[in-house]
Short mmCIF file of C-alpha atoms in Angstrom, two decimals:
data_model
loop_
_atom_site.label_atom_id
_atom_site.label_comp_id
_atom_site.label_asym_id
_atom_site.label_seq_id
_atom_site.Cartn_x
_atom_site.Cartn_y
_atom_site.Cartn_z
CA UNK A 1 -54.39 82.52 -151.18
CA UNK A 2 -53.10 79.06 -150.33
CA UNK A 3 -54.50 76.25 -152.75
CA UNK A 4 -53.08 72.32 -151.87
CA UNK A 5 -54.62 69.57 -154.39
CA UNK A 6 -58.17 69.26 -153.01
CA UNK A 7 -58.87 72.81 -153.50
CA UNK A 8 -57.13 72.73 -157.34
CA UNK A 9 -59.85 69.89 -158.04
CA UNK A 10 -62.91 71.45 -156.43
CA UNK A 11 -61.93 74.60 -159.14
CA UNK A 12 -64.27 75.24 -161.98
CA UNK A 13 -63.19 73.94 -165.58
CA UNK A 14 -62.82 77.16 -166.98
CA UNK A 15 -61.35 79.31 -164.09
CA UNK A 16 -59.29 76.57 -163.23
CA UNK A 17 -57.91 76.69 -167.15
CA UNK A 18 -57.09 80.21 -166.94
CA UNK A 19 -55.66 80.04 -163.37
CA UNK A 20 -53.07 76.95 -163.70
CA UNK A 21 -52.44 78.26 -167.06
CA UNK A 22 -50.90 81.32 -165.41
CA UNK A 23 -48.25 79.74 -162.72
CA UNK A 24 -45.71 78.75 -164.95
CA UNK A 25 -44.65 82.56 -166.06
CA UNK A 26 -44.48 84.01 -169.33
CA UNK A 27 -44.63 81.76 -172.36
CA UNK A 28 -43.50 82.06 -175.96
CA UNK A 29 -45.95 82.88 -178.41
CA UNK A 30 -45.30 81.01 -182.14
CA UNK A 31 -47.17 80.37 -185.03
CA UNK A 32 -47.33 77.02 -186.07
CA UNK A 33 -47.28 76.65 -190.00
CA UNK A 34 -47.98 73.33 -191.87
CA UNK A 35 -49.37 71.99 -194.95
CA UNK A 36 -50.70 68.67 -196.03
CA UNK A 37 -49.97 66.86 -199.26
CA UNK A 38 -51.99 68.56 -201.26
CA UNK A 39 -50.67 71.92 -200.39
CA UNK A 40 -53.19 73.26 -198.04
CA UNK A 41 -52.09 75.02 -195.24
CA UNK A 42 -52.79 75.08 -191.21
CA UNK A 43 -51.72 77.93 -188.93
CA UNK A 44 -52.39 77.68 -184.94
CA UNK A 45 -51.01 79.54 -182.50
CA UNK A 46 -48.53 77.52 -179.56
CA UNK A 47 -47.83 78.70 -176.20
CA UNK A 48 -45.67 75.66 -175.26
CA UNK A 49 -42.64 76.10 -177.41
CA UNK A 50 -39.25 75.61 -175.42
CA UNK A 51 -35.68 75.87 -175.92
CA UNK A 52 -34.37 71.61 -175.92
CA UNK A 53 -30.66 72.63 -176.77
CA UNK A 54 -28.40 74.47 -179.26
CA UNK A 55 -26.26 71.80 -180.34
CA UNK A 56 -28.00 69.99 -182.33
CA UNK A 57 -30.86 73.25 -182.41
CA UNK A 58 -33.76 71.51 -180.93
CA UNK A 59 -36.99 73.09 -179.82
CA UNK A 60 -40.10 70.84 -178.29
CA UNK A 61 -43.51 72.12 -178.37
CA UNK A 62 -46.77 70.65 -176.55
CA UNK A 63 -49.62 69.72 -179.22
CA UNK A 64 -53.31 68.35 -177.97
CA UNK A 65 -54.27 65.76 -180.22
CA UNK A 66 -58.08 66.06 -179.88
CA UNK A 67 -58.05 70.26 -179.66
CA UNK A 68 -57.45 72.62 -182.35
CA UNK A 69 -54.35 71.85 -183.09
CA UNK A 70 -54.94 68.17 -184.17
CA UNK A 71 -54.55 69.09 -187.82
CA UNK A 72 -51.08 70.95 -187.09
CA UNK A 73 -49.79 67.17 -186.08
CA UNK A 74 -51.33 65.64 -188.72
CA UNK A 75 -49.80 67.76 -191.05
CA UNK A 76 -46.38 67.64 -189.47
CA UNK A 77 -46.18 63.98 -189.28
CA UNK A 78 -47.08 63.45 -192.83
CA UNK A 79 -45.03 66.49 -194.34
CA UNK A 80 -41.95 65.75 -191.83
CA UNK A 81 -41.91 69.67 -191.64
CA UNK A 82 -43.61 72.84 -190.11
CA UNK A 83 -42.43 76.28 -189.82
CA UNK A 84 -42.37 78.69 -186.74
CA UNK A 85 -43.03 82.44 -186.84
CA UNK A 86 -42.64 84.47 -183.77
CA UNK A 87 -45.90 86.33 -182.61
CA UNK A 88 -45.11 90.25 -182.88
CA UNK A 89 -47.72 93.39 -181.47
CA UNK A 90 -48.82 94.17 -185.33
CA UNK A 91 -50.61 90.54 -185.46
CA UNK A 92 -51.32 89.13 -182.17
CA UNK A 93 -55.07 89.63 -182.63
CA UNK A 94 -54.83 87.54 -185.53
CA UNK A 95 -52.59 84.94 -184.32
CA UNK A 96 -55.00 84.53 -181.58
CA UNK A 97 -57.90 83.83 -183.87
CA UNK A 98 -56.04 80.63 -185.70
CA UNK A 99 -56.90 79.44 -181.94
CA UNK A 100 -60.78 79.16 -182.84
CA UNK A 101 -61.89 75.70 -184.63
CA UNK A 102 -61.90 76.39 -188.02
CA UNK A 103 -63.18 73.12 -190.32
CA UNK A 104 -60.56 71.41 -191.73
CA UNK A 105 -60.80 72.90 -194.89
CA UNK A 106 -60.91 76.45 -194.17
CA UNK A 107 -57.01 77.88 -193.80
CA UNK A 108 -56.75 80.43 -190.86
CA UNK A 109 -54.44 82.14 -193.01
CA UNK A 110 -57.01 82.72 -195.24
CA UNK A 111 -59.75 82.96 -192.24
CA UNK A 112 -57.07 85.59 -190.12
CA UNK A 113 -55.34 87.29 -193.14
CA UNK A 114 -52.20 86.51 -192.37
CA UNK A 115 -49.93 85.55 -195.62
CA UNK A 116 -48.24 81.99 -196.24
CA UNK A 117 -44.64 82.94 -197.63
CA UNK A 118 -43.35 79.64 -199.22
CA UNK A 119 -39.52 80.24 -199.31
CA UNK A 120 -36.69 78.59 -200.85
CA UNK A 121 -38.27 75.11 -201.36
CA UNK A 122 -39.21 74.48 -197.59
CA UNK A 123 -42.39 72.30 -197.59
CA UNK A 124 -44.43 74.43 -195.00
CA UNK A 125 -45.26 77.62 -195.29
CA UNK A 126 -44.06 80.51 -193.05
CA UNK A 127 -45.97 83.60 -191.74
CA UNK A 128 -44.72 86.73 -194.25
CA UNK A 129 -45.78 88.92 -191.23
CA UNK A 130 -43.57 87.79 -188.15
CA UNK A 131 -39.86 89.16 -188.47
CA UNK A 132 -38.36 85.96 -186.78
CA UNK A 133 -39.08 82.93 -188.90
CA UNK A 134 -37.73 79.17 -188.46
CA UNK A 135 -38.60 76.32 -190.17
CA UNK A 136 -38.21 72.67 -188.40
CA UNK A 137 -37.78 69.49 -189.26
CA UNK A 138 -39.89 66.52 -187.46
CA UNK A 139 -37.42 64.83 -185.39
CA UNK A 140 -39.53 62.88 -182.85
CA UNK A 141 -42.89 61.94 -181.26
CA UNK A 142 -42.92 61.64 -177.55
CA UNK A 143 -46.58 60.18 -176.11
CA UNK A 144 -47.10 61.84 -172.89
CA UNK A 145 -49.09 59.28 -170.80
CA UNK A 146 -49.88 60.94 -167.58
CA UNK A 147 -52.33 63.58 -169.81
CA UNK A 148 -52.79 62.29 -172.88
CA UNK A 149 -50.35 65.28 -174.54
CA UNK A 150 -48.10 64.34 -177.94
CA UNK A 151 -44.58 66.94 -177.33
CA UNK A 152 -43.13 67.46 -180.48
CA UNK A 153 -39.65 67.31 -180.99
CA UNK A 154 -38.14 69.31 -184.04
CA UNK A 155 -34.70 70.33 -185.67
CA UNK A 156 -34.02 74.48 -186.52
CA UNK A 157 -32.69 74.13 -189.85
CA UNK A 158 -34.02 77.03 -191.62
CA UNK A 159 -33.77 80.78 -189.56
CA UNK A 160 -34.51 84.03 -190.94
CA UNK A 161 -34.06 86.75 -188.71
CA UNK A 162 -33.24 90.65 -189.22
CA UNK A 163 -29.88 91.35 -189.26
CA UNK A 164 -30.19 94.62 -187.38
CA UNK A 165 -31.85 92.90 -184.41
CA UNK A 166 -28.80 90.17 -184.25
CA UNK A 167 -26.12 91.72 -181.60
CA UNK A 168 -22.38 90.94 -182.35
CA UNK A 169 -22.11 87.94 -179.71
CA UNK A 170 -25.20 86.04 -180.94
CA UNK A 171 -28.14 87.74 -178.94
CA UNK A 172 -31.22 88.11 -180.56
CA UNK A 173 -33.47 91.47 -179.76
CA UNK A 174 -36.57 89.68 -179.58
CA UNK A 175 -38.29 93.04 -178.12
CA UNK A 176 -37.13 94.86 -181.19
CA UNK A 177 -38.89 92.53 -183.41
CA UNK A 178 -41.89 93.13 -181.27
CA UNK A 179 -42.48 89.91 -180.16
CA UNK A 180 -45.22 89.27 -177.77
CA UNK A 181 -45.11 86.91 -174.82
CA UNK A 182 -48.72 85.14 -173.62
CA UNK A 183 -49.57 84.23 -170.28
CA UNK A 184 -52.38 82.26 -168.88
CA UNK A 185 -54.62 81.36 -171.50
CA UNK A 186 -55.36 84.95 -173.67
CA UNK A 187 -53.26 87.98 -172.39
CA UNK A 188 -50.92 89.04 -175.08
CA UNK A 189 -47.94 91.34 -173.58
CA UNK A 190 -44.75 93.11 -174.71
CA UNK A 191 -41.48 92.92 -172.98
CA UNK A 192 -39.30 95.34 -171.70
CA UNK A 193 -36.03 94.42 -171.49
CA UNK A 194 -34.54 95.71 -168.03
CA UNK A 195 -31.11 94.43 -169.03
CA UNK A 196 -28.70 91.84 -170.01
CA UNK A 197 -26.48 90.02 -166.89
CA UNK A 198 -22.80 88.62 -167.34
CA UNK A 199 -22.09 84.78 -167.40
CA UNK A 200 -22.63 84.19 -163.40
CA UNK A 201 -19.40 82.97 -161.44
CA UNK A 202 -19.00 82.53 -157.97
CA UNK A 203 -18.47 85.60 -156.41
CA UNK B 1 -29.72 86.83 -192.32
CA UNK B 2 -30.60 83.26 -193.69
CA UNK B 3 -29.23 80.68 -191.94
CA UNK B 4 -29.71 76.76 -192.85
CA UNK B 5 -28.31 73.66 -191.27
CA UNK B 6 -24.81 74.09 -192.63
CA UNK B 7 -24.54 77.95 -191.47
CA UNK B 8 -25.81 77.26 -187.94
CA UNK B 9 -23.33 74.00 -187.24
CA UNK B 10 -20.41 76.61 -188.45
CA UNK B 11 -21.36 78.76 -185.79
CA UNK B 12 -19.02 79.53 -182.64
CA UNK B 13 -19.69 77.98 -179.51
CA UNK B 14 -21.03 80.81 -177.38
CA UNK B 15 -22.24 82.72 -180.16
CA UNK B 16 -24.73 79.80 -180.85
CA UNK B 17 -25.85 79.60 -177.59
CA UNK B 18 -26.79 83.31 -178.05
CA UNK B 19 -28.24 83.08 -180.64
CA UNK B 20 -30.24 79.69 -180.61
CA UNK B 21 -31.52 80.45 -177.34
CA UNK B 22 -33.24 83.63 -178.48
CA UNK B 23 -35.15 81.80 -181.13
CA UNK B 24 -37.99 80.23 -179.03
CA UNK B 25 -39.24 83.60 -178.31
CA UNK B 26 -40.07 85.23 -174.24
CA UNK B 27 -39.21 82.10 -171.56
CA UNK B 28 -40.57 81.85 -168.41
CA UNK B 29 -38.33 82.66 -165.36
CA UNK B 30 -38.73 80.08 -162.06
CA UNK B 31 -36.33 79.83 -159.18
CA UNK B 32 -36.31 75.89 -158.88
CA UNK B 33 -36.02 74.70 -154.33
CA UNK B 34 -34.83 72.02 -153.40
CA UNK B 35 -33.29 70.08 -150.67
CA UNK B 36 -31.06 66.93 -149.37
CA UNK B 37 -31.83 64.65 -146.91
CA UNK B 38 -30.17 66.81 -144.41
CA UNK B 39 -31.85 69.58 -145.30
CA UNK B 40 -28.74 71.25 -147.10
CA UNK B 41 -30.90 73.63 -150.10
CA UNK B 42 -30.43 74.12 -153.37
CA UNK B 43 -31.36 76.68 -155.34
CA UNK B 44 -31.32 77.00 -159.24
CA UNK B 45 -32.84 79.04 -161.94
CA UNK B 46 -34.74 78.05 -165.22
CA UNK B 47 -35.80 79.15 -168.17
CA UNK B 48 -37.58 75.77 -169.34
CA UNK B 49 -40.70 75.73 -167.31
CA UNK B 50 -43.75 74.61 -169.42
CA UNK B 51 -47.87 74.59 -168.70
CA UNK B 52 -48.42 70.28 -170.12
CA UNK B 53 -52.23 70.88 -168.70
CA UNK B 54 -54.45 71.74 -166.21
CA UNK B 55 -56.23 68.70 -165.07
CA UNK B 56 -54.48 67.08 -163.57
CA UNK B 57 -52.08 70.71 -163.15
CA UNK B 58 -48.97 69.58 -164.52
CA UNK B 59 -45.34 71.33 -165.67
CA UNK B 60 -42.26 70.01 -167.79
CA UNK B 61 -39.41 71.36 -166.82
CA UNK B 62 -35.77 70.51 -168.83
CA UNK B 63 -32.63 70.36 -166.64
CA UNK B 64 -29.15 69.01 -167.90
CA UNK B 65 -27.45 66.47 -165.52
CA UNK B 66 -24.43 67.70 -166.15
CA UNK B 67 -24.72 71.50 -165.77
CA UNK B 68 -25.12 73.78 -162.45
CA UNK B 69 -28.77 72.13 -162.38
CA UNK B 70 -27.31 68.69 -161.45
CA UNK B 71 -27.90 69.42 -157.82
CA UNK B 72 -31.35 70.03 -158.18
CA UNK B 73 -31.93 67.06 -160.32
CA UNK B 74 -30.14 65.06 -157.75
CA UNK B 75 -32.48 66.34 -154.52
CA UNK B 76 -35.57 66.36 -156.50
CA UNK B 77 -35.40 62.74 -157.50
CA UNK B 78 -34.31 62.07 -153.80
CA UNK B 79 -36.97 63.97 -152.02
CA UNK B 80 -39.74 63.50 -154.49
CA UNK B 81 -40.58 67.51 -153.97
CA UNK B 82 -39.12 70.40 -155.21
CA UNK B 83 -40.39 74.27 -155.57
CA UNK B 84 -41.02 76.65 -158.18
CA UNK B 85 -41.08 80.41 -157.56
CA UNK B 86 -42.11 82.53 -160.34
CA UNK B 87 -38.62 85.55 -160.51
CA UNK B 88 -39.83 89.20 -160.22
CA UNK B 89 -37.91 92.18 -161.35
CA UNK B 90 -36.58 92.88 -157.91
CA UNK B 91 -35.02 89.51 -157.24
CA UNK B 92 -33.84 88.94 -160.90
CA UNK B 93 -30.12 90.03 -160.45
CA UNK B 94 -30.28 87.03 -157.69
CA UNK B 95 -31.88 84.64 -159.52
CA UNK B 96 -29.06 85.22 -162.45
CA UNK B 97 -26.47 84.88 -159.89
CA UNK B 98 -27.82 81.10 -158.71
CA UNK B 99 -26.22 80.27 -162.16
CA UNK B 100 -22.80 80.12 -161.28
CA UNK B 101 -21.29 76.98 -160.33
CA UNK B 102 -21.06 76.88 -156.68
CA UNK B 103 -19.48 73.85 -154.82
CA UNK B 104 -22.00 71.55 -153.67
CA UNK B 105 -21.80 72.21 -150.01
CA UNK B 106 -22.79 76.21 -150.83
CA UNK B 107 -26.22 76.77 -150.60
CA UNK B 108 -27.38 79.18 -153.36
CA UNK B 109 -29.77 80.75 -150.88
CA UNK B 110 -26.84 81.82 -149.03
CA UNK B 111 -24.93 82.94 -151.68
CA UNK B 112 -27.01 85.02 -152.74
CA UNK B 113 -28.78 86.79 -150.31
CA UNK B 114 -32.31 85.06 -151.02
CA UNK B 115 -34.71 83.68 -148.36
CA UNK B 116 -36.04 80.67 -147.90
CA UNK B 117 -39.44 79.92 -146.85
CA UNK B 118 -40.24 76.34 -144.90
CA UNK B 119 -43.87 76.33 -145.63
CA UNK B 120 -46.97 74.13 -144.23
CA UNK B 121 -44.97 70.89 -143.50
CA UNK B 122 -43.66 71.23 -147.69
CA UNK B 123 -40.39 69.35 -148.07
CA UNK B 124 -38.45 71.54 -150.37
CA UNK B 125 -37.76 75.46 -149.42
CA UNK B 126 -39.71 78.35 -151.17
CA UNK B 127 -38.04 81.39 -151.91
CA UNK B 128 -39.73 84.16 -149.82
CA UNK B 129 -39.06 87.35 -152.15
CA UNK B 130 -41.31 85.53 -155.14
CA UNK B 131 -44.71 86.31 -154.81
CA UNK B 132 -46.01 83.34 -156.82
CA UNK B 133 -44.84 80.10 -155.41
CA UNK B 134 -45.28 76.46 -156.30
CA UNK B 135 -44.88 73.40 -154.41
CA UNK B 136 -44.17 70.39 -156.91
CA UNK B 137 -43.92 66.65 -156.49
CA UNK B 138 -41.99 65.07 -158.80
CA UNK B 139 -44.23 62.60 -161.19
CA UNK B 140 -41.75 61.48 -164.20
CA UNK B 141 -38.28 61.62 -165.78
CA UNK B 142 -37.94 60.94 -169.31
CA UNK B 143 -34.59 60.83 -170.76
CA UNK B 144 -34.40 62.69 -174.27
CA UNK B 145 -31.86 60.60 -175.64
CA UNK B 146 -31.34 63.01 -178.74
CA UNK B 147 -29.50 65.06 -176.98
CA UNK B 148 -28.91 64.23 -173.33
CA UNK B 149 -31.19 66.31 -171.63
CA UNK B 150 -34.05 65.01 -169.06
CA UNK B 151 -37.31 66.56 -168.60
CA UNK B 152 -39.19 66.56 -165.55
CA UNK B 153 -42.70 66.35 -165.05
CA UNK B 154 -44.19 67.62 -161.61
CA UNK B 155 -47.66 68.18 -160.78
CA UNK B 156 -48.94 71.35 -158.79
CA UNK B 157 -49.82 70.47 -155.18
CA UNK B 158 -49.60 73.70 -153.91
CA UNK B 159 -50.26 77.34 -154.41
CA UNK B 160 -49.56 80.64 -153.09
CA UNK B 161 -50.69 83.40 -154.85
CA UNK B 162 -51.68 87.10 -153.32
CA UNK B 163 -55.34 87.43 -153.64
CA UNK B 164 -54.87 90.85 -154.97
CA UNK B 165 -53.40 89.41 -158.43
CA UNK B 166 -56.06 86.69 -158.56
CA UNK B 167 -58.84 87.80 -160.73
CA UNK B 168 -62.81 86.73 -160.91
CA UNK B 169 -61.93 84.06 -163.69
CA UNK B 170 -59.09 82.68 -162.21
CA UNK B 171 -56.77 84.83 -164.28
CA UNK B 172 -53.43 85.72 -162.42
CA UNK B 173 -52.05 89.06 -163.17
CA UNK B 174 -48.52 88.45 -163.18
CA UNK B 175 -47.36 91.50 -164.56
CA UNK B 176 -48.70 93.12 -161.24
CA UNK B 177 -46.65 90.54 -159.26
CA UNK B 178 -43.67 91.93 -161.33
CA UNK B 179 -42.86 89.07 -162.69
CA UNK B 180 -39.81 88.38 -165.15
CA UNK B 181 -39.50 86.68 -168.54
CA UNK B 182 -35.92 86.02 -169.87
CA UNK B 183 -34.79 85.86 -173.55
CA UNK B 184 -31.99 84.00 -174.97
CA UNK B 185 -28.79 83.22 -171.94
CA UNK B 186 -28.55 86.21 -170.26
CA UNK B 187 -31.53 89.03 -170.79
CA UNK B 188 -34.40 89.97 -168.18
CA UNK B 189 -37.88 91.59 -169.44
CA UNK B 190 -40.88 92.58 -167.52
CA UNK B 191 -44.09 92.24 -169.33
CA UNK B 192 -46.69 94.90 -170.41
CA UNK B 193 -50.09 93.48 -171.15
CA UNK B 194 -51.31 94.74 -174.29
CA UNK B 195 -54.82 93.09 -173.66
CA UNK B 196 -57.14 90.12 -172.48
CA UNK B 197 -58.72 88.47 -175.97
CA UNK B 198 -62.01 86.49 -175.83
CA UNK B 199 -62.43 82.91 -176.39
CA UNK B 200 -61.62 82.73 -180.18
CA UNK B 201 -65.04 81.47 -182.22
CA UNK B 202 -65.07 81.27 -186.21
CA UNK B 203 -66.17 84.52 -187.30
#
């Protein structure tokens, strides 16, 4: 099918959310973990996390302010932290649950039974069930205009990964660590890796 | 392995690159067309490709001026249009090889043995071996001053998208359209849908 702008806006809400939502490939699938001054903790799954650079390690991630994941920013603006855990095949179910609208003062680690790992003094908590953990520091707050989205720009300085899944020139096995990747709004898949390609040169 | 701020800024060059690039989890996979004012193409692949919302249907993309993506950045902000064409598993070797850092008078296309599609009057070239295909016109260019990069934000203003893969809720099955996801630099995965989850409710 061919679709030009008047027949994206004559598409209804909801298909149209699940459609658009799948033309952009396969996303990431992360857990977001926060806390707010008091110690209680927020987990919401993200779909919108992407690589910003490696030098400084900077990741940028795509937050609604007015959906579910309006106490995530809250918390991360006032803690200046959050954590992100890497979705894997043994919890996917129940990293897609932190997605419904809990009241603020339920904890979908408590509501999904997932389990907050506080480590080594980091001031968010981290999800003791994903194998690839990271926690980030709050680096900046970019207003996106044109739809009313707040992208979040953070700093790696924390990473705990296996050391069995970490090849000898830096490359993660993300497929060994069973991480799942999401596309459109709620399909949940597993990659295959079909292999890795040389540095491309001319010719 | 634990690795904080210190450990990761000790880390070699390439090896970081690796490594911090697998840490973001499955990215998407999107041959980027464009064109000059004499019609001389471009072609370029990324990894960055985000979903910033549906209404109005809008994606991020990053691109680094100063990398093999400065061409593209170059005819997109000329031309106001460029294309994005979702990278299946029988084009990915190709879409790797659009990496390397031709001269500027090479077409990628050419180079590497892909096709491109002149579509409906669309100012930028599709690539005719991807089954999911975007046209894009260019919207806004923020500079991330933290660490050079720019993102672009296009909005969707056309779609092609074989009926067959389209289902009744406007899901799109991209794992039937073979569709790739990379990890970290260099690795290609196709998907395998575990499942479909409902709308996530409280209880």
């Amino acid at each position: 099918m061919l679709l030009k702008t008047t027949d994206i806006n004559r598409l209804e809400q909801r298909y149209r959310a699940l459609f658009i939502n799948s033309l952009s490939g396969f996303k990431s699938a992360n857990l977001v973990g926060t806390c707010d001054a008091q110690q209680h903790t927020n987990l919401a799954i993200v779909s919108s996390v992407t690589h910003l650079g490696a030098a400084p390690p900077l990741l940028s991630m795509i937050v609604r302010p007015h959906s579910v994941t309006r106490h995530t920013l809250e918390n991360l603006l006032e803690s200046g932290y959050y954590t992100l855990n890497q979705v894997n095949h043994e919890i996917y179910q129940q990293a897609h649950q932190t997605s419904a609208r809990y009241p603020r003062e339920v904890s979908e680690f408590d509501a999904t039974g997932l389990t907050p790992l506080w480590q080594d003094g980091f001031p968010a908590p981290f999800v003791q069930e994903s194998h690839i953990r990271l926690g980030m520091k709050f680096r900046e707050q970019h207003h996106l205009a044109i739809n009313g989205v707040e992208m979040i720009i953070g700093e790696i300085v924390h990473i705990e990964v296996p050391d069995t899944l970490v090849h000898e020139d830096g490359y993660i096995d993300i497929d060994g660590a069973g991480t799942v990747a999401v596309s459109s709004l709620d399909a949940y898949h597993v990659g295959q890796r079909l292999a890795r390609l040389s540095y491309a040169k001319p010719d």
